[in-house]
Coordinates of C-alpha atoms in Angstrom, one line a residue:
X1 CA -20.2 42.6 18.1
X2 CA -19.3 39.2 16.7
X3 CA -15.6 38.5 16.6
X4 CA -14.1 35.6 14.7
X5 CA -11.0 33.8 16.2
X6 CA -9.0 31.4 14.2
X7 CA -8.4 29.4 17.4
X8 CA -12.1 28.6 17.4
X9 CA -11.9 27.2 13.9
X10 CA -9.0 25.0 15.0
X11 CA -11.1 23.6 17.8
X12 CA -14.0 22.5 15.6
X13 CA -12.5 21.9 12.2
X14 CA -11.8 18.2 12.8
X15 CA -15.2 17.2 14.0
X16 CA -16.9 19.5 11.5
X17 CA -15.1 17.8 8.6
X18 CA -15.6 14.3 10.0
X19 CA -19.4 14.9 10.5
X20 CA -19.7 16.5 7.1
X21 CA -18.1 13.6 5.3
X22 CA -20.2 11.0 7.1
X23 CA -23.4 13.1 6.5
X24 CA -22.6 13.2 2.8
X25 CA -22.1 9.4 2.8
X26 CA -25.5 9.0 4.6
X27 CA -27.2 11.2 2.0
X28 CA -25.7 9.0 -0.8
X29 CA -26.7 5.8 0.9
X30 CA -30.3 7.1 1.3
X31 CA -30.3 7.9 -2.4
X32 CA -29.2 4.4 -3.1
X33 CA -31.9 2.9 -0.9
X34 CA -34.6 4.9 -2.5
X35 CA -33.4 4.1 -6.0
X36 CA -33.3 0.4 -5.2
X37 CA -36.9 0.5 -4.0
X38 CA -38.2 2.3 -7.1
X39 CA -40.3 0.2 -9.5
X40 CA -41.9 1.2 -12.8
X41 CA -45.5 2.4 -12.5
X42 CA -47.9 0.0 -14.2
X43 CA -51.7 0.1 -14.5
X44 CA -53.3 -1.3 -11.3
X45 CA -55.4 -4.3 -12.3
X46 CA -57.7 -6.5 -10.2
X47 CA -58.7 -9.9 -11.4
X48 CA -62.3 -10.9 -11.2
X49 CA -63.0 -13.1 -8.2
X50 CA -59.5 -12.6 -6.8
X51 CA -58.5 -11.6 -3.3
X52 CA -56.1 -8.9 -4.4
X53 CA -54.5 -7.0 -7.3
X54 CA -53.4 -9.1 -10.2
X55 CA -54.2 -12.3 -8.3
X56 CA -55.3 -15.3 -10.5
X57 CA -58.5 -17.1 -9.8
X58 CA -58.4 -19.7 -7.0
X59 CA -59.9 -22.3 -9.2
X60 CA -58.5 -25.6 -10.3
X61 CA -56.6 -24.5 -13.3
X62 CA -56.1 -28.0 -14.5
X63 CA -59.8 -28.2 -15.3
X64 CA -61.1 -24.7 -16.0
X65 CA -59.8 -21.3 -16.8
X66 CA -61.7 -17.9 -16.7
X67 CA -62.1 -16.3 -20.1
X68 CA -64.1 -13.6 -21.7
X69 CA -65.5 -15.1 -24.9
X70 CA -66.6 -12.7 -27.7
X71 CA -68.8 -13.6 -30.6
X72 CA -70.8 -11.7 -33.1
X73 CA -73.7 -11.2 -30.6
X74 CA -71.4 -9.8 -27.8
X75 CA -70.5 -11.6 -24.6
X76 CA -71.3 -15.3 -24.6
X77 CA -73.6 -16.4 -21.9
X78 CA -73.1 -20.1 -22.4
X79 CA -70.6 -22.6 -21.3
X80 CA -68.1 -23.1 -24.1
X81 CA -66.1 -26.2 -24.6
X82 CA -62.7 -26.2 -26.4
X83 CA -61.2 -29.6 -27.0
X84 CA -62.0 -32.5 -24.8
X85 CA -60.1 -31.6 -21.6
X86 CA -60.7 -27.9 -21.0
X87 CA -63.9 -25.9 -20.4
X88 CA -64.0 -22.1 -20.3
X89 CA -66.6 -20.0 -18.5
X90 CA -67.3 -16.6 -20.0
X91 CA -67.4 -13.6 -17.7
X92 CA -71.1 -13.0 -18.0
X93 CA -71.9 -16.7 -17.5
X94 CA -70.0 -16.9 -14.3
X95 CA -71.6 -13.7 -13.0
X96 CA -75.1 -15.1 -13.8
X97 CA -74.3 -18.4 -12.1
X98 CA -72.6 -17.2 -8.9
X99 CA -72.3 -13.4 -9.0
X100 CA -69.5 -11.1 -7.9
X101 CA -69.8 -8.3 -5.4
X102 CA -70.1 -4.8 -6.9
X103 CA -66.7 -3.8 -5.4
X104 CA -65.1 -6.4 -7.7
X105 CA -66.1 -4.5 -10.8
X106 CA -65.5 -1.0 -9.4
X107 CA -61.7 -1.4 -9.6
X108 CA -61.3 -3.2 -12.9
X109 CA -58.4 -1.9 -14.9
X110 CA -58.1 1.3 -12.9
X111 CA -54.8 3.1 -12.5
X112 CA -53.5 3.7 -9.0
X113 CA -53.9 7.4 -8.7
X114 CA -53.1 7.7 -5.0
X115 CA -49.5 7.8 -4.0
X116 CA -48.0 7.8 -0.6
X117 CA -46.0 10.8 0.8
X118 CA -42.7 8.9 0.5
X119 CA -43.3 8.2 -3.2
X120 CA -43.2 11.9 -4.0
X121 CA -39.9 12.9 -5.5
X122 CA -39.8 16.3 -3.9
X123 CA -40.6 14.9 -0.5
X124 CA -37.9 12.3 -0.9
X125 CA -35.4 14.9 -1.8
X126 CA -36.2 17.0 1.3
X127 CA -36.3 13.9 3.4
X128 CA -32.7 13.0 2.4
X129 CA -31.5 16.5 3.0
X130 CA -33.0 17.0 6.4
X131 CA -32.1 13.5 7.6
X132 CA -28.4 14.0 6.5
X133 CA -28.4 17.4 8.3
X134 CA -29.9 15.7 11.4
X135 CA -27.2 13.0 11.2
X136 CA -24.5 15.7 10.8
X137 CA -25.7 17.5 14.0
X138 CA -25.6 14.2 16.0
X139 CA -22.1 13.4 14.7
X140 CA -20.9 16.9 15.4
X141 CA -22.1 16.7 18.9
X142 CA -20.5 13.3 19.5
X143 CA -17.2 14.3 18.1
X144 CA -17.0 17.6 20.0
X145 CA -15.3 17.5 23.4
X146 CA -17.8 18.0 26.3
X147 CA -16.2 21.3 27.4
X148 CA -16.9 22.9 24.0
X149 CA -20.5 21.7 23.6
X150 CA -21.6 25.0 25.1
X151 CA -21.4 26.4 21.6
X152 CA -24.4 24.2 20.6
X153 CA -26.4 24.6 23.8
X154 CA -28.3 27.7 24.8
X155 CA -27.1 29.6 27.8
X156 CA -30.2 29.3 29.9
X157 CA -30.5 27.8 33.3
X158 CA -29.1 24.3 33.8
X159 CA -32.5 22.6 33.8
X160 CA -33.6 24.4 30.7
X161 CA -30.3 23.6 28.9
X162 CA -30.8 19.9 29.7
X163 CA -34.4 20.0 28.4
X164 CA -33.2 21.6 25.1
X165 CA -30.4 19.1 24.8
X166 CA -32.8 16.2 25.4
X167 CA -35.2 17.5 22.8
X168 CA -32.4 17.7 20.2
X169 CA -30.9 14.4 21.1
X170 CA -34.3 12.5 21.1
X171 CA -35.2 14.2 17.8
X172 CA -32.0 13.0 16.1
X173 CA -32.4 9.6 17.6
X174 CA -36.1 9.3 16.7
X175 CA -35.5 10.4 13.0
X176 CA -32.6 7.9 12.7
X177 CA -34.4 4.9 14.1
X178 CA -37.6 5.7 12.2
X179 CA -35.6 5.7 9.0
X180 CA -34.0 2.4 9.8
X181 CA -37.4 0.8 10.3
X182 CA -38.8 2.6 7.2
X183 CA -36.3 0.8 5.0
X184 CA -35.9 -2.4 7.0
X185 CA -39.5 -3.1 7.9
X186 CA -40.9 -4.2 11.2
X187 CA -41.1 -7.7 12.6
X188 CA -40.1 -9.4 15.9
X189 CA -36.8 -10.5 14.4
X190 CA -36.0 -7.1 12.9
X191 CA -37.0 -5.3 16.1
X192 CA -34.5 -7.4 18.1
X193 CA -31.9 -6.8 15.4
X194 CA -32.3 -3.0 15.6
X195 CA -32.4 -3.1 19.4
X196 CA -29.1 -4.9 19.5
X197 CA -27.5 -2.4 17.0
X198 CA -28.9 0.6 18.9
X199 CA -27.6 -0.8 22.2
X200 CA -24.1 -1.4 20.6
X201 CA -24.0 2.1 19.2
X202 CA -25.2 3.6 22.4
X203 CA -22.5 1.8 24.4
X204 CA -19.8 2.8 21.9
X205 CA -20.9 6.5 22.2
X206 CA -19.5 6.6 25.7
X207 CA -16.0 6.4 24.3
X208 CA -16.5 9.6 22.3
X209 CA -15.2 13.1 23.3
X210 CA -18.7 14.4 24.0
X211 CA -19.2 11.8 26.8
X212 CA -16.1 12.7 28.8
X213 CA -18.5 13.9 31.5
X214 CA -19.3 10.3 32.3
X215 CA -15.8 9.8 33.8
X216 CA -16.7 12.1 36.7
X217 CA -19.1 9.5 38.2
X218 CA -18.0 6.8 40.6
X219 CA -18.0 3.2 39.3
X220 CA -21.4 2.5 40.9
X221 CA -22.8 5.8 39.5
X222 CA -21.5 4.9 36.0
X223 CA -23.3 1.6 36.1
X224 CA -26.5 3.1 37.3
X225 CA -26.5 6.0 34.7
X226 CA -25.5 3.7 31.9
X227 CA -28.3 1.2 32.4
X228 CA -30.9 3.9 33.0
X229 CA -30.0 5.6 29.7
X230 CA -29.8 2.2 28.0
X231 CA -33.3 1.2 29.1
X232 CA -34.7 4.6 27.9
X233 CA -33.1 4.1 24.5
X234 CA -34.4 0.6 24.2
X235 CA -37.9 1.7 25.2
X236 CA -37.9 4.6 22.7
X237 CA -36.8 2.2 20.0
X238 CA -39.6 -0.2 20.8
X239 CA -42.2 2.7 20.8
X240 CA -40.9 3.8 17.4
X241 CA -41.5 0.3 16.0
X242 CA -45.2 0.6 17.0
X243 CA -45.7 3.2 14.3
X244 CA -45.7 0.1 12.1
X245 CA -46.6 1.5 8.6
X246 CA -44.1 3.0 6.3
X247 CA -46.2 6.1 6.0
X248 CA -46.0 6.7 9.8
X249 CA -42.3 5.9 9.9
X250 CA -41.6 8.3 7.1
X251 CA -43.6 11.1 8.8
X252 CA -41.8 10.4 12.1
X253 CA -38.3 10.5 10.5
X254 CA -39.1 13.6 8.4
X255 CA -40.8 15.5 11.3
X256 CA -38.1 14.9 13.9
X257 CA -35.2 15.6 11.5
X258 CA -36.8 19.0 10.8
X259 CA -37.4 19.6 14.5
X260 CA -33.7 18.9 15.3
X261 CA -32.6 21.2 12.5
X262 CA -34.9 24.1 13.6
X263 CA -33.6 23.8 17.2
X264 CA -30.0 23.7 16.1
X265 CA -30.4 26.8 14.0
X266 CA -32.3 28.7 16.7
X267 CA -29.7 27.8 19.3
X268 CA -26.8 29.0 17.1
X269 CA -28.6 32.2 16.3
X270 CA -29.4 32.8 20.0
X271 CA -25.8 32.2 21.1
X272 CA -24.5 34.6 18.4
X273 CA -27.0 37.3 19.3
X274 CA -26.0 37.1 23.0
X275 CA -22.3 37.6 22.2

């Protein structure tokens, strides 16, 4: 039988409210970042002879300029002269003279029909929700005193509890860092910047109530444990950066936020059933 005690509410209400407020702010910030990145959808054009979409010809524009010249007989196949300084090649004339590869013409004035996963409005909505929930879990853990963390950890053997806690912690960390790289981008400079931020946040986390267990170690033990965990965090951050593309980073953040949420719910249900 499940019995509710008002004392239990008093134990968790502060960290619950603090985590909820910060999670809502994170959700609003994600919404702002997505809105800032949105751009109107225009037809996807590709210029003849260019190296990319909507890129002008790499000719000397002071002398010549590509033009399609129409007359009563259709496309002009001759070199037309307008004025004394400028000469214009027609499309067909330039093709006859030098030729363009077939792929150049296959994408003329075609609309971009393929959209990435992170451009879908429904996926973005779910992404923001799950990431905010994942952040809420992490904040709730950090703000909760270590002796009360048992409410969020399954009551298995010690080794299994540690494994479950690591899976949840790494999932939350993975989703958070993947999101940062997703919006910030990846370069050597940005990677170093993120590594420094991660190291700073990791160091500050040892001052939170959840890390009170750390005080039980000797000074030497504290140094060893701290640097081992710091190295692991730095390595994981580097590995996440190797996902490189925004598509992969979005999938990583989305998948691990869902994983952390599923584990959190299953653990709560398991603990309630065992009462």
